[in-house]
Amino acid sequence: MRIRITVEDTELVARLEDTPAARDFAAMLPLELTLEDFHATEKIADLPSRLSTEDAPKGVDPDVGDVTYYAPWGNLALFYRDFGYANGLVRLGRIEGDVSALEARGALRTRIELIDPPQ
């Protein structure tokens, strides 16, 4: 599945993995969120409900462009800088291309929607 992440006036496209957590996330879409900066590494936002962590590893080492879910807090995290391994982090998918729109300071109005519906 592919999703469109509109950050202010910039569109990013991401491909979601075929996992229980990613399917739960896709089922929530469309979402209107306000992304906040976290440690000058990622943009985060609370989700309306928790995602399944069934079959998820205990954690991941996210790459720039990863779309993730931080299970302990129940929030979405979009990485625009490299970060080390984190327990409780679940990879949902990956942004295809440039992620520099996420580097903007302050809160970012964001809409996330499906491009390709689930099969």
PDB file of C-alpha atoms in Angstrom:
ATOM      1  CA  MET A   1       0.000   0.000   0.000  1.00  0.00           C
ATOM      2  CA  ARG A   2       1.119   3.494  -0.732  1.00  0.00           C
ATOM      3  CA  ILE A   3       0.153   6.566   1.255  1.00  0.00           C
ATOM      4  CA  ARG A   4       0.365  10.301   0.646  1.00  0.00           C
ATOM      5  CA  ILE A   5       1.724  12.412   3.501  1.00  0.00           C
ATOM      6  CA  THR A   6       0.967  16.083   2.882  1.00  0.00           C
ATOM      7  CA  VAL A   7       3.180  18.179   5.159  1.00  0.00           C
ATOM      8  CA  GLU A   8       1.989  21.788   4.927  1.00  0.00           C
ATOM      9  CA  ASP A   9       2.182  22.202   1.101  1.00  0.00           C
ATOM     10  CA  THR A  10       4.606  19.359   0.321  1.00  0.00           C
ATOM     11  CA  GLU A  11       3.498  15.867  -0.705  1.00  0.00           C
ATOM     12  CA  LEU A  12       5.527  12.838   0.313  1.00  0.00           C
ATOM     13  CA  VAL A  13       4.750   9.302  -0.784  1.00  0.00           C
ATOM     14  CA  ALA A  14       5.446   6.287   1.394  1.00  0.00           C
ATOM     15  CA  ARG A  15       5.029   2.561   0.908  1.00  0.00           C
ATOM     16  CA  LEU A  16       3.621   0.648   3.879  1.00  0.00           C
ATOM     17  CA  GLU A  17       4.791  -2.844   4.787  1.00  0.00           C
ATOM     18  CA  ASP A  18       2.391  -5.782   4.847  1.00  0.00           C
ATOM     19  CA  THR A  19       2.257  -6.187   8.637  1.00  0.00           C
ATOM     20  CA  PRO A  20      -0.525  -6.124  11.237  1.00  0.00           C
ATOM     21  CA  ALA A  21       0.674  -2.718  12.514  1.00  0.00           C
ATOM     22  CA  ALA A  22       0.807  -1.172   9.032  1.00  0.00           C
ATOM     23  CA  ARG A  23      -2.634  -2.570   8.167  1.00  0.00           C
ATOM     24  CA  ASP A  24      -4.046  -1.084  11.406  1.00  0.00           C
ATOM     25  CA  PHE A  25      -2.472   2.247  10.519  1.00  0.00           C
ATOM     26  CA  ALA A  26      -3.890   2.161   6.970  1.00  0.00           C
ATOM     27  CA  ALA A  27      -7.362   1.439   8.389  1.00  0.00           C
ATOM     28  CA  MET A  28      -7.174   4.761  10.329  1.00  0.00           C
ATOM     29  CA  LEU A  29      -6.620   6.813   7.194  1.00  0.00           C
ATOM     30  CA  PRO A  30      -7.289   9.525   6.285  1.00  0.00           C
ATOM     31  CA  LEU A  31      -5.830  11.348   9.290  1.00  0.00           C
ATOM     32  CA  GLU A  32      -5.289  15.034  10.000  1.00  0.00           C
ATOM     33  CA  LEU A  33      -2.369  15.385  12.436  1.00  0.00           C
ATOM     34  CA  THR A  34      -0.047  18.005  13.820  1.00  0.00           C
ATOM     35  CA  LEU A  35       3.526  16.749  13.719  1.00  0.00           C
ATOM     36  CA  GLU A  36       5.814  17.975  16.507  1.00  0.00           C
ATOM     37  CA  ASP A  37       9.591  17.783  16.487  1.00  0.00           C
ATOM     38  CA  PHE A  38      11.256  15.251  18.771  1.00  0.00           C
ATOM     39  CA  HIS A  39      15.009  15.502  19.453  1.00  0.00           C
ATOM     40  CA  ALA A  40      15.678  17.130  16.049  1.00  0.00           C
ATOM     41  CA  THR A  41      15.486  13.626  14.595  1.00  0.00           C
ATOM     42  CA  GLU A  42      11.852  12.794  13.980  1.00  0.00           C
ATOM     43  CA  LYS A  43       8.385  14.287  13.738  1.00  0.00           C
ATOM     44  CA  ILE A  44       5.792  12.669  15.993  1.00  0.00           C
ATOM     45  CA  ALA A  45       2.038  12.771  16.510  1.00  0.00           C
ATOM     46  CA  ASP A  46      -0.408  10.873  18.678  1.00  0.00           C
ATOM     47  CA  LEU A  47      -2.651   8.406  16.884  1.00  0.00           C
ATOM     48  CA  PRO A  48      -6.357   8.038  17.661  1.00  0.00           C
ATOM     49  CA  SER A  49      -5.853   4.446  18.847  1.00  0.00           C
ATOM     50  CA  ARG A  50      -3.097   1.891  19.362  1.00  0.00           C
ATOM     51  CA  LEU A  51      -1.815  -0.338  16.571  1.00  0.00           C
ATOM     52  CA  SER A  52      -1.279  -4.082  16.688  1.00  0.00           C
ATOM     53  CA  THR A  53       2.270  -5.143  17.468  1.00  0.00           C
ATOM     54  CA  GLU A  54       1.565  -8.787  16.568  1.00  0.00           C
ATOM     55  CA  ASP A  55       4.591 -10.377  14.857  1.00  0.00           C
ATOM     56  CA  ALA A  56       6.618  -7.150  15.321  1.00  0.00           C
ATOM     57  CA  PRO A  57      10.234  -7.337  16.477  1.00  0.00           C
ATOM     58  CA  LYS A  58      11.048  -5.956  19.942  1.00  0.00           C
ATOM     59  CA  GLY A  59      12.466  -2.847  18.268  1.00  0.00           C
ATOM     60  CA  VAL A  60      14.162  -1.488  15.157  1.00  0.00           C
ATOM     61  CA  ASP A  61      17.030   0.758  14.090  1.00  0.00           C
ATOM     62  CA  PRO A  62      15.187   3.312  11.940  1.00  0.00           C
ATOM     63  CA  ASP A  63      16.636   4.869   8.806  1.00  0.00           C
ATOM     64  CA  VAL A  64      15.991   8.337   7.408  1.00  0.00           C
ATOM     65  CA  GLY A  65      12.559   8.196   5.775  1.00  0.00           C
ATOM     66  CA  ASP A  66      11.136   5.447   7.965  1.00  0.00           C
ATOM     67  CA  VAL A  67       7.496   5.690   8.987  1.00  0.00           C
ATOM     68  CA  THR A  68       7.251   4.074  12.418  1.00  0.00           C
ATOM     69  CA  TYR A  69       5.015   3.491  15.407  1.00  0.00           C
ATOM     70  CA  TYR A  70       6.380   3.868  18.933  1.00  0.00           C
ATOM     71  CA  ALA A  71       4.272   1.324  20.812  1.00  0.00           C
ATOM     72  CA  PRO A  72       5.044   2.461  24.396  1.00  0.00           C
ATOM     73  CA  TRP A  73       3.563   5.923  23.697  1.00  0.00           C
ATOM     74  CA  GLY A  74       1.154   4.976  20.889  1.00  0.00           C
ATOM     75  CA  ASN A  75       2.478   7.596  18.494  1.00  0.00           C
ATOM     76  CA  LEU A  76       3.501   7.897  14.870  1.00  0.00           C
ATOM     77  CA  ALA A  77       7.147   8.833  14.222  1.00  0.00           C
ATOM     78  CA  LEU A  78       8.567   9.964  10.870  1.00  0.00           C
ATOM     79  CA  PHE A  79      12.375   9.991  10.836  1.00  0.00           C
ATOM     80  CA  TYR A  80      14.252  12.730   8.991  1.00  0.00           C
ATOM     81  CA  ARG A  81      17.636  12.038  10.656  1.00  0.00           C
ATOM     82  CA  ASP A  82      19.434   8.822  11.487  1.00  0.00           C
ATOM     83  CA  PHE A  83      18.751   7.279  14.865  1.00  0.00           C
ATOM     84  CA  GLY A  84      19.908   4.160  16.705  1.00  0.00           C
ATOM     85  CA  TYR A  85      18.013   1.072  17.746  1.00  0.00           C
ATOM     86  CA  ALA A  86      14.940   1.664  19.925  1.00  0.00           C
ATOM     87  CA  ASN A  87      12.919  -0.915  21.850  1.00  0.00           C
ATOM     88  CA  GLY A  88       9.202  -0.627  21.141  1.00  0.00           C
ATOM     89  CA  LEU A  89       9.676   0.984  17.718  1.00  0.00           C
ATOM     90  CA  VAL A  90       7.781  -0.731  14.889  1.00  0.00           C
ATOM     91  CA  ARG A  91       8.520   0.044  11.231  1.00  0.00           C
ATOM     92  CA  LEU A  92       5.308   0.719   9.283  1.00  0.00           C
ATOM     93  CA  GLY A  93       6.865   1.701   5.980  1.00  0.00           C
ATOM     94  CA  ARG A  94       9.246   4.047   4.218  1.00  0.00           C
ATOM     95  CA  ILE A  95       8.985   7.439   2.537  1.00  0.00           C
ATOM     96  CA  GLU A  96      10.085   7.293  -1.096  1.00  0.00           C
ATOM     97  CA  GLY A  97      12.406  10.183  -1.926  1.00  0.00           C
ATOM     98  CA  ASP A  98      13.252  13.453  -0.228  1.00  0.00           C
ATOM     99  CA  VAL A  99      12.182  13.924   3.407  1.00  0.00           C
ATOM    100  CA  SER A 100      13.485  17.483   3.845  1.00  0.00           C
ATOM    101  CA  ALA A 101       9.933  18.840   4.362  1.00  0.00           C
ATOM    102  CA  LEU A 102      10.030  17.121   7.765  1.00  0.00           C
ATOM    103  CA  GLU A 103      13.048  19.219   8.811  1.00  0.00           C
ATOM    104  CA  ALA A 104      10.970  22.416   9.029  1.00  0.00           C
ATOM    105  CA  ARG A 105      10.850  23.950  12.509  1.00  0.00           C
ATOM    106  CA  GLY A 106       7.757  23.992  14.622  1.00  0.00           C
ATOM    107  CA  ALA A 107       4.470  22.142  14.382  1.00  0.00           C
ATOM    108  CA  LEU A 108       3.506  20.926  10.910  1.00  0.00           C
ATOM    109  CA  ARG A 109      -0.065  20.472   9.735  1.00  0.00           C
ATOM    110  CA  THR A 110      -0.194  17.073   8.080  1.00  0.00           C
ATOM    111  CA  ARG A 111      -2.729  14.940   6.231  1.00  0.00           C
ATOM    112  CA  ILE A 112      -2.082  11.247   5.621  1.00  0.00           C
ATOM    113  CA  GLU A 113      -4.238   9.290   3.192  1.00  0.00           C
ATOM    114  CA  LEU A 114      -4.209   6.101   1.168  1.00  0.00           C
ATOM    115  CA  ILE A 115      -3.162   6.257  -2.464  1.00  0.00           C
ATOM    116  CA  ASP A 116      -3.519   2.525  -3.101  1.00  0.00           C
ATOM    117  CA  PRO A 117      -6.345   0.875  -1.179  1.00  0.00           C
ATOM    118  CA  PRO A 118      -5.580  -2.491   0.471  1.00  0.00           C
ATOM    119  CA  GLN A 119      -6.177  -5.548  -1.695  1.00  0.00           C
TER     120      GLN A 119
END
